[in-house]
Amino acid sequence: MKARPNARSRYEPIWESLDSRPCPDWYDEAKFGIFIHWGVYSVPAWAPKGAYSEWYWWAMQDEQGETWRFHADKYGAFLKYQDFAPMFRAELFDPDQWADVFARSGARYIALTSKHHDGFCLWFSAHAWNWNSVDIGPHRDLLGDLAQAVRARGIRMGLYYSLYEWFNPVYRSDLSRYVSEHMVPQLKDVIERYQPSLLFTDGEWDHPSEAWRSTEFLAWLFNESSVRDEIVVNDRWGKETRSEHGGYYTSDYGEVGGGKQLAAHHKWEENRGIGASFGYNRHEAAEDYLTERDAIHLLVNTVSRGGNLLLDIGPTADGRIPVIQQERLLQVGEWLAVNGEAIYATRPWRVDAEGDLVRYTANDDALYAICLRWPGAELALAAPKATGGTCAALLGHDKPLRCRIDDGRLCIEVPQLSPDDAPCRHAYVFKLTDVK
């Protein structure tokens, strides 16, 4: 039986109660989403290689660091980070074009940075006067326009929201007042105004969840909000909560919060950029990006272990998705168009892998052996146990495959195909039915 929140349940503002809420079905079934880091930091769009460009304002504070040297050289020492806001114009932003790329990528949900650690909002927020995309810069509700476009393509809209703001004077002087008068009202406003399916919070690490009033907010979200039955949340609600409390567990670039292994029984998500930065970094070159093979294998490896993949893009300040990032998304989409049944709405099998070649996923109808390279003339599998009715097929190939049992292994005769005739690239899915 699938888990889903019970509309009649009422959750108390304590972790024991909140953690008992099941993750809504849609999220586990979706498997693949797109993260979007876009904001004022997209104007300088620079970080040392291997660093995050969206941390530009923070990195500027180190007058001995590479970011400050870049800033002083390119913009002048007297230009403040706030001066970038009028330059963030998004004049080429076409939400329908973005939504088309997302739909063709095979992504089932997105998560847009509604507000990053600099506090700049991509919607009109009364709690961020003249520091939002309607008051300054684009003079446009970027969040609302994108939400409308992606929902029209059947993609779920999600939001990233930073709990803290680096240089907000109220945050720095009075945390309790910041939380009660700024953060919680702003969070409730963006939830009720845009009704997201997913909320990815961040910036929680300086304080415990009690200081953030996280359990109180989540009880409101799960009991009272307009998205109480649909909303999915992550585990970033206080410095003690990652891989412990909240919703699904999170991992950045393979690094699991709290230094713990991801629990096989608990839903989790890998999130990372196509490059080494979440925000667009003009300092990166082609070799700093995931290849098509890397991206497909990342998706397969993540899903076989029970996770979702939230793959990030960093648009430019004028509102374009860089072409190399579009290309990677579309390449993943081409692969999913052939092999999506081995990804969407699947679950981990009793073993997730055989060596470095095969990853497994399963649903009620079949077992999928996903080969991370072409297996050659024959694929021999030790984990599946064949029965008298076992059948094998290669997704994207219209003929059944011969299979036999040899020394306890299920041996599948692989069709002789040229690279041009193969159904896809970089990972090949063998569908097995009637196996144990």
Short mmCIF file of C-alpha atoms in Angstrom, two decimals:
data_model
loop_
_atom_site.label_atom_id
_atom_site.label_comp_id
_atom_site.label_asym_id
_atom_site.label_seq_id
_atom_site.Cartn_x
_atom_site.Cartn_y
_atom_site.Cartn_z
CA MET A 1 0.00 0.00 0.00
CA LYS A 2 1.27 3.45 -0.88
CA ALA A 3 1.78 5.99 1.87
CA ARG A 4 -0.12 9.27 1.71
CA PRO A 5 -0.98 11.92 4.26
CA ASN A 6 -4.34 11.34 5.88
CA ALA A 7 -6.50 14.46 5.62
CA ARG A 8 -8.01 13.58 9.00
CA SER A 9 -4.65 13.39 10.77
CA ARG A 10 -3.60 16.29 12.90
CA TYR A 11 0.05 16.81 13.62
CA GLU A 12 1.38 18.25 16.85
CA PRO A 13 4.30 20.72 16.88
CA ILE A 14 6.74 18.08 18.10
CA TRP A 15 9.12 16.03 15.98
CA GLU A 16 7.65 12.68 16.98
CA SER A 17 4.31 13.71 15.52
CA LEU A 18 5.62 15.62 12.50
CA ASP A 19 8.00 12.82 11.53
CA SER A 20 5.08 10.39 11.41
CA ARG A 21 3.58 12.18 8.40
CA PRO A 22 4.04 10.03 5.27
CA CYS A 23 5.76 11.53 2.26
CA PRO A 24 3.10 12.17 -0.41
CA ASP A 25 3.16 9.58 -3.19
CA TRP A 26 3.81 11.99 -6.03
CA TYR A 27 7.31 12.81 -4.79
CA ASP A 28 8.63 9.26 -4.62
CA GLU A 29 7.11 8.50 -8.01
CA ALA A 30 8.58 11.60 -9.67
CA LYS A 31 12.27 10.64 -9.19
CA PHE A 32 13.72 13.55 -11.22
CA GLY A 33 13.45 17.27 -10.55
CA ILE A 34 15.26 20.46 -11.51
CA PHE A 35 16.76 22.90 -9.02
CA ILE A 36 17.08 26.55 -10.13
CA HIS A 37 19.48 29.01 -8.48
CA TRP A 38 18.76 32.47 -9.87
CA GLY A 39 19.00 35.90 -8.33
CA VAL A 40 21.18 38.99 -7.83
CA TYR A 41 24.26 36.74 -7.64
CA SER A 42 23.58 35.83 -11.29
CA VAL A 43 24.90 39.28 -12.27
CA PRO A 44 28.55 38.79 -11.23
CA ALA A 45 28.06 35.05 -11.80
CA TRP A 46 31.53 34.22 -10.58
CA ALA A 47 33.31 32.08 -8.00
CA PRO A 48 36.65 30.33 -7.79
CA LYS A 49 36.42 26.98 -9.49
CA GLY A 50 34.84 24.45 -7.17
CA ALA A 51 33.02 27.13 -5.13
CA TYR A 52 29.42 28.35 -5.17
CA SER A 53 28.78 31.56 -7.12
CA GLU A 54 25.53 32.20 -5.21
CA TRP A 55 27.73 32.88 -2.16
CA TYR A 56 29.31 35.89 -3.90
CA TRP A 57 28.17 38.48 -1.33
CA TRP A 58 29.48 36.38 1.55
CA ALA A 59 32.76 35.68 -0.23
CA MET A 60 33.24 39.42 -0.90
CA GLN A 61 33.76 39.96 2.82
CA ASP A 62 37.18 38.31 2.67
CA GLU A 63 39.40 41.06 1.30
CA GLN A 64 42.23 38.55 0.88
CA GLY A 65 40.07 36.10 -1.10
CA GLU A 66 39.73 35.46 -4.81
CA THR A 67 36.17 36.74 -5.01
CA TRP A 68 37.04 40.15 -3.56
CA ARG A 69 40.04 40.46 -5.88
CA PHE A 70 37.82 39.62 -8.85
CA HIS A 71 35.18 42.08 -7.69
CA ALA A 72 37.58 44.96 -7.11
CA ASP A 73 39.26 44.38 -10.46
CA LYS A 74 36.12 43.98 -12.58
CA TYR A 75 33.63 46.27 -10.82
CA GLY A 76 35.64 48.47 -8.49
CA ALA A 77 36.04 48.33 -4.75
CA PHE A 78 33.26 50.85 -4.14
CA LEU A 79 30.51 48.89 -5.90
CA LYS A 80 28.37 47.12 -3.31
CA TYR A 81 26.57 43.82 -3.78
CA GLN A 82 23.27 45.69 -3.53
CA ASP A 83 24.27 47.66 -6.63
CA PHE A 84 23.91 44.48 -8.68
CA ALA A 85 20.14 44.39 -8.06
CA PRO A 86 19.20 46.92 -10.79
CA MET A 87 21.43 44.92 -13.17
CA PHE A 88 19.44 41.75 -12.54
CA ARG A 89 16.86 42.50 -15.22
CA ALA A 90 15.81 39.09 -16.60
CA GLU A 91 14.90 40.87 -19.82
CA LEU A 92 15.18 37.66 -21.88
CA PHE A 93 13.30 35.46 -19.42
CA ASP A 94 10.71 33.35 -21.24
CA PRO A 95 9.00 31.09 -18.71
CA ASP A 96 7.27 29.09 -21.45
CA GLN A 97 10.63 28.30 -23.06
CA TRP A 98 12.01 27.23 -19.68
CA ALA A 99 8.96 25.04 -19.09
CA ASP A 100 9.41 23.46 -22.51
CA VAL A 101 13.01 22.51 -21.69
CA PHE A 102 11.94 21.12 -18.32
CA ALA A 103 9.15 19.05 -19.89
CA ARG A 104 11.51 17.67 -22.55
CA SER A 105 14.05 16.80 -19.84
CA GLY A 106 11.58 14.41 -18.23
CA ALA A 107 11.63 16.30 -14.92
CA ARG A 108 8.45 15.96 -12.89
CA TYR A 109 9.05 18.87 -10.48
CA ILE A 110 11.18 21.97 -10.05
CA ALA A 111 12.47 23.91 -7.05
CA LEU A 112 13.16 27.62 -7.65
CA THR A 113 15.18 29.71 -5.21
CA SER A 114 12.41 32.01 -4.06
CA LYS A 115 14.95 33.57 -1.65
CA HIS A 116 18.61 32.69 -1.13
CA HIS A 117 20.86 33.69 1.77
CA ASP A 118 21.15 37.27 0.44
CA GLY A 119 17.45 37.76 1.23
CA PHE A 120 16.47 38.88 -2.29
CA CYS A 121 13.01 37.56 -3.23
CA LEU A 122 11.83 36.51 -6.68
CA TRP A 123 8.27 37.61 -5.85
CA PHE A 124 6.83 40.73 -4.32
CA SER A 125 7.39 40.39 -0.60
CA ALA A 126 6.23 43.10 1.78
CA HIS A 127 8.94 41.79 4.12
CA ALA A 128 11.68 42.63 1.61
CA TRP A 129 10.95 46.20 0.53
CA ASN A 130 13.00 47.19 -2.54
CA TRP A 131 14.83 43.88 -2.27
CA ASN A 132 12.60 41.79 -4.49
CA SER A 133 12.17 41.25 -8.23
CA VAL A 134 8.99 43.36 -8.47
CA ASP A 135 10.33 46.46 -6.74
CA ILE A 136 13.74 46.44 -8.45
CA GLY A 137 15.57 44.77 -11.33
CA PRO A 138 13.13 42.81 -13.50
CA HIS A 139 10.05 44.54 -12.00
CA ARG A 140 8.35 41.20 -12.50
CA ASP A 141 6.95 38.35 -10.41
CA LEU A 142 9.49 35.79 -11.60
CA LEU A 143 8.24 33.09 -9.26
CA GLY A 144 4.61 33.49 -10.26
CA ASP A 145 5.33 33.59 -13.99
CA LEU A 146 7.42 30.42 -13.83
CA ALA A 147 4.89 28.62 -11.63
CA GLN A 148 2.14 29.30 -14.17
CA ALA A 149 4.27 28.08 -17.08
CA VAL A 150 5.49 24.83 -15.53
CA ARG A 151 2.09 23.88 -14.17
CA ALA A 152 0.66 24.31 -17.67
CA ARG A 153 3.10 21.56 -18.73
CA GLY A 154 2.06 19.21 -15.94
CA ILE A 155 5.19 19.82 -13.85
CA ARG A 156 4.92 20.40 -10.11
CA MET A 157 6.18 23.71 -8.75
CA GLY A 158 8.46 23.74 -5.73
CA LEU A 159 10.33 26.43 -3.80
CA TYR A 160 13.70 26.77 -2.14
CA TYR A 161 13.69 29.17 0.81
CA SER A 162 16.63 30.20 2.98
CA LEU A 163 15.71 30.48 6.64
CA TYR A 164 18.54 32.86 7.39
CA GLU A 165 19.80 36.00 5.68
CA TRP A 166 23.49 36.78 6.01
CA PHE A 167 23.33 40.52 6.51
CA ASN A 168 19.75 41.22 7.56
CA PRO A 169 20.28 43.55 10.55
CA VAL A 170 17.35 42.08 12.47
CA TYR A 171 18.67 38.55 11.98
CA ARG A 172 22.09 39.63 13.20
CA SER A 173 20.77 41.47 16.26
CA ASP A 174 17.61 39.67 17.39
CA LEU A 175 16.98 36.15 16.08
CA SER A 176 13.64 35.74 17.87
CA ARG A 177 12.27 38.92 16.35
CA TYR A 178 13.64 38.00 12.91
CA VAL A 179 11.88 34.61 13.02
CA SER A 180 8.54 35.86 14.33
CA GLU A 181 8.28 39.15 12.41
CA HIS A 182 10.10 38.34 9.18
CA MET A 183 10.81 34.69 8.40
CA VAL A 184 7.59 32.96 9.47
CA PRO A 185 5.22 35.58 7.98
CA GLN A 186 7.22 35.63 4.75
CA LEU A 187 7.22 31.84 4.52
CA LYS A 188 3.48 31.66 5.08
CA ASP A 189 2.95 34.35 2.46
CA VAL A 190 4.93 32.56 -0.24
CA ILE A 191 3.23 29.24 0.59
CA GLU A 192 -0.31 30.58 0.45
CA ARG A 193 0.31 32.82 -2.54
CA TYR A 194 1.95 30.19 -4.79
CA GLN A 195 0.82 26.90 -3.22
CA PRO A 196 3.99 24.89 -3.96
CA SER A 197 4.10 21.12 -3.99
CA LEU A 198 7.58 21.10 -2.41
CA LEU A 199 9.43 23.29 0.09
CA PHE A 200 13.22 23.00 0.23
CA THR A 201 14.47 24.98 3.22
CA ASP A 202 18.13 25.76 3.80
CA GLY A 203 20.39 27.99 5.90
CA GLU A 204 19.30 26.29 9.12
CA TRP A 205 22.70 25.30 10.42
CA ASP A 206 23.49 28.16 12.83
CA HIS A 207 20.60 27.48 15.21
CA PRO A 208 18.53 24.58 16.55
CA SER A 209 15.05 23.99 15.17
CA GLU A 210 13.52 25.43 18.34
CA ALA A 211 15.06 28.83 17.57
CA TRP A 212 13.64 28.71 14.05
CA ARG A 213 10.19 27.72 15.41
CA SER A 214 10.31 24.93 12.87
CA THR A 215 7.95 22.50 14.53
CA GLU A 216 5.37 25.25 15.00
CA PHE A 217 5.61 26.22 11.33
CA LEU A 218 5.44 22.63 10.10
CA ALA A 219 2.38 21.92 12.22
CA TRP A 220 0.69 24.88 10.52
CA LEU A 221 1.89 23.67 7.10
CA PHE A 222 0.60 20.11 7.60
CA ASN A 223 -2.65 21.04 9.38
CA GLU A 224 -3.83 24.44 8.20
CA SER A 225 -2.17 25.48 4.96
CA SER A 226 -3.79 25.18 1.54
CA VAL A 227 -1.15 22.61 0.51
CA ARG A 228 -1.33 20.46 3.65
CA ASP A 229 -2.02 17.20 1.79
CA GLU A 230 0.35 17.74 -1.15
CA ILE A 231 3.37 19.56 0.25
CA VAL A 232 6.70 17.74 0.56
CA VAL A 233 9.46 19.13 2.80
CA ASN A 234 13.10 18.30 3.39
CA ASP A 235 15.17 17.88 6.56
CA ARG A 236 16.79 21.33 6.93
CA TRP A 237 14.94 22.79 9.89
CA GLY A 238 17.68 23.27 12.49
CA LYS A 239 21.31 22.42 13.06
CA GLU A 240 20.29 19.06 14.58
CA THR A 241 17.70 17.95 12.02
CA ARG A 242 19.48 16.79 8.87
CA SER A 243 18.97 13.07 8.35
CA GLU A 244 16.95 13.10 11.58
CA HIS A 245 13.74 15.11 11.26
CA GLY A 246 11.39 16.74 8.78
CA GLY A 247 10.61 15.14 5.45
CA TYR A 248 12.99 13.58 2.97
CA TYR A 249 16.71 13.58 3.75
CA THR A 250 19.09 15.65 1.61
CA SER A 251 22.55 15.19 0.16
CA ASP A 252 24.61 17.84 -1.68
CA TYR A 253 27.14 16.62 -4.23
CA GLY A 254 27.12 13.24 -2.51
CA GLU A 255 27.70 14.72 0.95
CA VAL A 256 25.01 13.63 3.37
CA GLY A 257 23.92 16.07 6.07
CA GLY A 258 25.17 15.21 9.54
CA GLY A 259 27.84 12.89 8.14
CA LYS A 260 25.42 9.96 8.26
CA GLN A 261 24.65 7.33 5.68
CA LEU A 262 21.30 7.77 4.00
CA ALA A 263 18.77 5.38 5.46
CA ALA A 264 17.56 2.80 2.97
CA HIS A 265 14.08 2.96 4.51
CA HIS A 266 13.77 6.75 4.42
CA LYS A 267 13.17 8.83 1.31
CA TRP A 268 16.13 10.97 0.28
CA GLU A 269 17.29 13.27 -2.49
CA GLU A 270 20.62 14.06 -4.10
CA ASN A 271 20.95 17.68 -5.20
CA ARG A 272 23.84 19.16 -7.14
CA GLY A 273 24.63 21.44 -10.04
CA ILE A 274 25.47 20.36 -13.56
CA GLY A 275 28.73 22.16 -12.79
CA ALA A 276 30.46 22.63 -9.45
CA SER A 277 28.28 25.62 -8.55
CA PHE A 278 24.53 25.92 -8.09
CA GLY A 279 24.37 29.50 -9.38
CA TYR A 280 25.77 30.26 -12.83
CA ASN A 281 29.56 30.56 -12.67
CA ARG A 282 31.20 32.20 -15.68
CA HIS A 283 34.54 30.91 -14.44
CA GLU A 284 33.61 27.31 -15.24
CA ALA A 285 34.52 25.68 -18.53
CA ALA A 286 33.01 22.72 -20.39
CA GLU A 287 35.20 20.24 -18.55
CA ASP A 288 33.75 21.44 -15.23
CA TYR A 289 30.28 20.22 -16.22
CA LEU A 290 28.77 16.77 -15.99
CA THR A 291 28.91 14.92 -19.28
CA GLU A 292 25.80 13.32 -20.74
CA ARG A 293 27.05 9.98 -19.43
CA ASP A 294 27.70 11.44 -15.96
CA ALA A 295 24.20 12.89 -15.71
CA ILE A 296 22.45 9.70 -16.80
CA HIS A 297 24.54 7.51 -14.51
CA LEU A 298 23.92 9.91 -11.60
CA LEU A 299 20.17 9.54 -12.12
CA VAL A 300 20.36 5.76 -12.38
CA ASN A 301 22.60 5.33 -9.35
CA THR A 302 20.45 7.63 -7.24
CA VAL A 303 17.12 6.04 -8.12
CA SER A 304 18.45 2.49 -7.69
CA ARG A 305 19.31 3.40 -4.09
CA GLY A 306 15.87 4.85 -3.36
CA GLY A 307 16.62 8.52 -3.95
CA ASN A 308 15.37 11.33 -6.14
CA LEU A 309 17.73 13.49 -8.19
CA LEU A 310 17.31 17.27 -8.05
CA LEU A 311 19.69 18.46 -10.77
CA ASP A 312 20.46 22.17 -10.63
CA ILE A 313 20.72 24.80 -13.34
CA GLY A 314 21.98 28.36 -12.93
CA PRO A 315 20.34 30.78 -15.36
CA THR A 316 21.99 34.03 -16.44
CA ALA A 317 21.01 37.44 -15.12
CA ASP A 318 19.18 38.24 -18.36
CA GLY A 319 17.00 35.14 -17.97
CA ARG A 320 18.56 32.49 -20.21
CA ILE A 321 19.37 28.89 -19.33
CA PRO A 322 22.95 28.42 -20.59
CA VAL A 323 22.99 26.24 -23.68
CA ILE A 324 25.29 23.59 -22.19
CA GLN A 325 22.86 23.22 -19.27
CA GLN A 326 19.89 22.95 -21.63
CA GLU A 327 21.78 20.30 -23.58
CA ARG A 328 22.38 18.16 -20.49
CA LEU A 329 18.73 18.36 -19.46
CA LEU A 330 17.55 17.42 -22.95
CA GLN A 331 20.00 14.51 -23.10
CA VAL A 332 18.61 13.14 -19.85
CA GLY A 333 15.16 13.60 -21.34
CA GLU A 334 16.07 11.64 -24.48
CA TRP A 335 17.24 8.77 -22.28
CA LEU A 336 14.10 8.89 -20.12
CA ALA A 337 11.88 8.89 -23.21
CA VAL A 338 13.14 5.36 -23.88
CA ASN A 339 13.78 4.12 -20.36
CA GLY A 340 11.45 6.09 -18.10
CA GLU A 341 9.50 3.04 -16.98
CA ALA A 342 12.67 1.85 -15.21
CA ILE A 343 12.84 5.15 -13.29
CA TYR A 344 9.43 6.70 -12.60
CA ALA A 345 7.32 5.10 -9.88
CA THR A 346 9.89 2.38 -9.25
CA ARG A 347 11.35 1.26 -5.94
CA PRO A 348 14.71 -0.16 -4.88
CA TRP A 349 14.97 -3.91 -5.32
CA ARG A 350 16.34 -6.30 -2.68
CA VAL A 351 19.82 -5.60 -4.12
CA ASP A 352 20.60 -2.30 -5.80
CA ALA A 353 23.63 -3.35 -7.87
CA GLU A 354 25.80 -6.10 -9.30
CA GLY A 355 29.39 -4.89 -9.49
CA ASP A 356 30.11 -1.79 -11.54
CA LEU A 357 27.87 -2.79 -14.45
CA VAL A 358 24.28 -3.32 -13.27
CA ARG A 359 21.85 -1.26 -11.18
CA TYR A 360 18.38 -2.55 -10.28
CA THR A 361 14.97 -0.93 -9.94
CA ALA A 362 11.58 -2.61 -9.70
CA ASN A 363 7.84 -2.09 -9.77
CA ASP A 364 4.89 -4.44 -9.35
CA ASP A 365 5.20 -5.70 -12.91
CA ALA A 366 8.90 -6.06 -13.62
CA LEU A 367 12.50 -5.96 -12.50
CA TYR A 368 14.83 -3.64 -14.42
CA ALA A 369 18.52 -4.41 -14.84
CA ILE A 370 20.15 -1.14 -15.94
CA CYS A 371 23.57 -1.64 -17.48
CA LEU A 372 25.91 1.34 -17.21
CA ARG A 373 27.68 0.28 -20.41
CA TRP A 374 26.86 -2.03 -23.30
CA PRO A 375 27.15 -5.53 -21.82
CA GLY A 376 28.47 -7.31 -24.91
CA ALA A 377 27.04 -10.44 -26.47
CA GLU A 378 25.55 -11.78 -23.24
CA LEU A 379 24.39 -10.36 -19.92
CA ALA A 380 24.80 -12.77 -17.00
CA LEU A 381 22.94 -11.82 -13.82
CA ALA A 382 23.41 -13.54 -10.48
CA ALA A 383 20.80 -11.78 -8.35
CA PRO A 384 17.51 -12.48 -10.21
CA LYS A 385 16.21 -16.02 -9.87
CA ALA A 386 14.54 -17.22 -13.04
CA THR A 387 11.33 -19.22 -13.19
CA GLY A 388 9.83 -21.23 -16.00
CA GLY A 389 8.07 -18.12 -17.32
CA THR A 390 10.94 -15.64 -17.14
CA CYS A 391 11.05 -13.20 -20.07
CA ALA A 392 13.60 -10.52 -20.97
CA ALA A 393 13.42 -7.47 -23.21
CA LEU A 394 15.63 -4.49 -24.00
CA LEU A 395 13.71 -1.24 -23.64
CA GLY A 396 13.59 0.55 -26.97
CA HIS A 397 14.16 -2.69 -28.90
CA ASP A 398 11.05 -4.33 -30.32
CA LYS A 399 12.07 -8.00 -30.21
CA PRO A 400 12.09 -10.35 -27.18
CA LEU A 401 15.43 -11.68 -26.02
CA ARG A 402 16.44 -15.24 -25.46
CA CYS A 403 17.48 -16.18 -21.95
CA ARG A 404 18.70 -19.33 -20.21
CA ILE A 405 19.96 -20.52 -16.84
CA ASP A 406 23.65 -21.35 -16.62
CA ASP A 407 25.31 -22.25 -13.32
CA GLY A 408 22.62 -20.42 -11.38
CA ARG A 409 22.87 -17.26 -13.44
CA LEU A 410 20.24 -15.75 -15.67
CA CYS A 411 21.98 -15.33 -19.03
CA ILE A 412 20.39 -12.98 -21.56
CA GLU A 413 21.34 -12.97 -25.22
CA VAL A 414 22.03 -9.34 -26.11
CA PRO A 415 21.03 -8.21 -29.61
CA GLN A 416 23.86 -7.32 -31.95
CA LEU A 417 23.28 -3.62 -32.57
CA SER A 418 25.52 -0.91 -33.93
CA PRO A 419 25.85 2.28 -31.88
CA ASP A 420 23.52 3.98 -34.36
CA ASP A 421 20.89 1.27 -33.89
CA ALA A 422 21.07 1.11 -30.09
CA PRO A 423 17.91 2.48 -28.46
CA CYS A 424 19.81 5.01 -26.33
CA ARG A 425 23.25 5.97 -25.04
CA HIS A 426 25.27 5.35 -21.87
CA ALA A 427 22.85 3.07 -19.98
CA TYR A 428 20.73 0.20 -21.28
CA VAL A 429 17.68 -1.25 -19.56
CA PHE A 430 16.80 -4.94 -19.59
CA LYS A 431 13.26 -5.57 -18.44
CA LEU A 432 12.74 -8.89 -16.66
CA THR A 433 9.36 -10.38 -15.84
CA ASP A 434 8.49 -13.43 -13.77
CA VAL A 435 11.72 -13.49 -11.78
CA LYS A 436 12.31 -13.78 -8.06
#
